[in-house]
Amino acid sequence: MLRTILLYTLLNTGIVALQAQADEPARYPLYMQIGGHFSVLNPLEGFRQVLDMNGIGGGGQVLFQMGPGRPVFAGLDFSLVRFDEETVGFTTTQNGFPENYELRTRTNMLLGHVLLRFKPFTNFFLQPYADGLIGLKRPYTRTQYVQLFDEGEEDLIEAYPELNDNTFSAGLGAGLQARLTSWPDLLLDARCTYLMGGSARYLVRMDDPPAVIDDPIEVFEERITATTTLQIQIGLTLQFGL
């Protein structure tokens, strides 16, 4: 009789434990986050001495929770910002009618990182987090040749690169998410990230550019420095359980 009771107790305990493990994902769903942001990229140190302007643009990120109930997420983060632009317009005559064209040269930077995020769960609508990032920065300059029409319409005829380079990037960030709605789980997301960057070649506007130019690339010159930056972002993040 005693053996029967002990056996029943062990079996019952095992069943309860298995049920608890099975219920774990239900109590703690596995979360995914998809977000988009507006971004300001501020050059620092030697980079700032050469490029005395901020990059403006945007980007996004995709994050997956590393396990139900765990305050750790991993994913990808990217941004694209523009620093400077120069244009040259001209008019030609075709079959007796004027046609307007424009050359545009723009300096940009693409940032792509693998991201690891520590985000402790809170019962408050504000949720702080800390990020570690490793990836690359890609400064590049591109020229577009476009035809202009009435009412602001245009047609891209050709686009070609002027200078591209890649360099290592790594850094740390901190942010704060504020829940706007619970269904869908929409978060206002603000973050500041310090990103160390290796040396790279890029184009900047000359201190004393020519007064008259035929091509917008003529006002830029090549420089090379480290690419350390401070990135400030604000956007929206959608969080949902898988």
C-alpha atoms as one frame of an Amber mdcrd trajectory, in Angstrom:
protein
   0.000   0.000   0.000   2.804   2.401   0.907   4.616   1.615  -2.341   1.441
   2.332  -4.287   1.028   5.697  -2.577   4.691   6.625  -3.213   4.461   5.571
  -6.856   1.259   7.568  -7.320   2.863  10.617  -5.679   5.945  10.433  -7.937
   3.865  10.012 -11.077   1.579  12.865 -10.089   4.570  15.123  -9.338   6.114
  14.290 -12.710   2.896  15.032 -14.564   2.549  18.381 -12.779   6.167  19.267
 -13.645   5.655  18.381 -17.311   2.464  20.440 -17.406   4.318  23.392 -15.864
   7.011  23.157 -18.551   4.364  22.920 -21.255   2.590  25.974 -19.836   5.836
  28.019 -19.686   5.621  29.366 -23.270   1.969  30.253 -22.673   2.807  32.239
 -19.548   5.838  33.852 -21.197   5.333  34.253 -24.961   8.300  34.557 -27.292
   8.392  38.160 -28.513   9.467  39.693 -31.793  10.006  43.409 -32.402   9.927
  45.261 -35.728  10.640  48.986 -35.728  11.342  52.008 -37.875  13.062  55.227
 -36.819  14.124  58.741 -37.773  17.862  59.143 -37.260  20.410  61.928 -36.716
  24.066  60.881 -37.073  26.565  63.197 -35.380  30.254  62.788 -36.382  32.657
  62.869 -33.418  36.355  63.546 -32.773  38.495  63.609 -35.949  35.494  62.780
 -38.088  33.766  65.943 -36.841  36.792  68.112 -37.584  36.531  67.161 -41.246
  32.768  66.692 -41.642  31.131  69.531 -39.727  27.506  68.561 -40.293  25.021
  65.930 -39.149  23.588  63.147 -41.266  19.783  62.953 -41.467  17.853  59.842
 -42.430  16.123  56.775 -41.086  16.216  53.030 -40.712  14.797  50.043 -38.912
  15.460  46.928 -36.883  14.209  43.383 -36.393  14.684  41.669 -33.009  13.856
  38.222 -31.641  13.665  37.302 -27.973  16.302  34.717 -27.040  13.820  32.573
 -25.116  10.436  32.825 -23.344  10.735  35.012 -20.263  14.336  36.033 -21.020
  15.164  39.765 -21.038  17.565  39.357 -23.993  16.865  40.093 -27.663  19.059
  39.677 -30.749  18.641  40.936 -34.292  19.678  43.360 -37.011  19.760  47.163
 -37.036  20.323  49.432 -40.049  20.235  53.140 -40.910  20.813  55.285 -43.984
  21.645  58.993 -43.605  22.514  61.816 -45.984  25.131  64.435 -45.153  25.454
  66.831 -48.083  24.125  67.527 -51.564  25.151  69.671 -54.534  23.154  70.173
 -57.746  23.829  71.605 -61.185  20.912  72.331 -63.507  20.971  72.931 -67.250
  18.568  73.205 -70.182  18.833  71.750 -73.685  16.600  72.121 -76.736  15.058
  69.087 -78.405  12.934  69.567 -81.550  12.557  73.223 -80.675  11.351  72.570
 -77.114  13.407  73.226 -73.960  14.151  70.261 -71.673  15.428  70.699 -68.135
  17.991  68.406 -66.534  19.822  68.237 -63.231  22.925  66.542 -61.849  22.780
  65.736 -58.113  25.697  64.522 -56.049  24.909  63.306 -52.519  27.164  62.094
 -49.721  25.663  59.361 -47.552  26.436  56.726 -44.951  24.881  53.284 -44.556
  25.136  51.602 -41.141  24.399  47.930 -40.522  24.883  46.099 -37.214  24.139
  42.875 -35.421  22.444  43.902 -32.186  22.199  42.289 -28.738  19.696  43.945
 -26.383  19.142  43.587 -22.634  15.609  44.704 -21.831  14.352  43.916 -18.310
  10.604  43.404 -18.047   8.684  45.989 -16.051   5.075  46.405 -15.012   5.359
  50.074 -15.965   4.580  51.580 -19.369   8.219  52.752 -19.621  10.745  50.043
 -20.550  14.491  50.904 -20.547  17.048  48.830 -22.457  20.771  48.620 -23.270
  22.304  47.590 -26.610  25.595  46.198 -27.840  26.281  46.492 -31.583  28.894
  45.236 -34.042  28.869  45.701 -37.803  30.015  48.155 -40.448  29.725  51.693
 -41.742  29.668  52.392 -45.464  30.258  56.022 -46.512  29.415  56.500 -50.169
  28.788  59.264 -52.691  26.417  58.942 -55.616  25.493  61.160 -58.561  22.096
  61.129 -60.259  21.277  62.473 -63.713  17.559  63.349 -63.881  15.176  65.046
 -66.272  12.779  67.552 -64.719   9.149  68.005 -65.748   6.314  70.303 -64.739
   4.559  69.914 -61.356   7.687  68.568 -59.698   7.835  65.306 -61.642  11.178
  63.885 -62.712  12.706  60.907 -64.498  15.936  59.237 -63.391  18.143  58.772
 -66.455  21.306  57.473 -64.803  22.861  56.983 -61.371  26.498  56.136 -60.721
  28.822  55.913 -57.692  31.611  58.428 -57.105  33.339  56.893 -54.060  32.479
  53.951 -51.771  34.258  52.504 -48.751  33.549  50.125 -45.854  34.845  50.105
 -42.294  34.334  48.279 -39.009  31.853  49.672 -36.481  30.996  48.713 -32.893
  29.429  50.443 -29.932  26.958  50.674 -27.091  23.522  52.212 -26.852  20.775
  52.958 -24.374  17.113  53.570 -25.019  13.634  53.844 -23.625  10.402  52.384
 -24.959   7.011  53.793 -23.946   3.896  51.723 -24.589   1.322  53.665 -26.626
  -1.233  50.885 -27.112  -1.543  47.352 -25.777  -3.257  45.892 -28.859  -1.420
  46.068 -31.080   1.571  46.386 -28.738   2.907  49.672 -30.138   5.921  51.343
 -28.504   7.422  54.807 -28.857  11.154  54.093 -29.053  14.008  56.558 -28.374
  17.677  55.544 -28.410  21.170  57.051 -28.304  24.119  54.996 -29.607  27.873
  55.639 -29.485  29.558  53.874 -32.413  33.311  53.656 -32.788  34.367  53.427
 -36.423  37.502  52.468 -38.307  39.183  54.654 -40.914  37.396  55.146 -44.216
  37.595  57.257 -47.354  34.740  59.648 -48.070  33.979  62.911 -49.854  33.374
  66.258 -48.151  32.688  69.738 -49.450  35.830  71.794 -50.083  36.583  74.741
 -47.832  36.969  76.930 -50.935  34.983  75.323 -53.783  35.060  76.728 -57.340
  32.672  79.604 -57.972  31.457  78.094 -61.253  31.086  74.349 -61.810  29.846
  72.085 -64.591  29.509  68.970 -62.436  28.493  68.890 -58.729  31.319  66.470
 -57.900  33.733  69.380 -58.453  32.893  70.896 -55.039  33.902  67.739 -53.119
  37.275  66.361 -52.112  38.390  63.007 -50.721  39.363  62.663 -47.057  40.191
  59.754 -44.766  39.648  59.611 -40.985  38.181  57.387 -38.311  34.367  57.380
 -38.404  33.266  57.565 -34.761  29.676  58.778 -34.430  26.849  59.450 -31.993
  23.468  58.359 -33.336  20.156  59.660 -31.980  16.978  57.860 -33.026  13.266
  58.118 -32.383  10.595  55.929 -33.909   7.885  53.326 -33.441   8.273  49.641
 -32.590   5.653  46.927 -32.993   5.999  44.064 -30.491   4.073  40.815 -30.788
   4.236  37.260 -29.511   5.126  34.351 -31.778
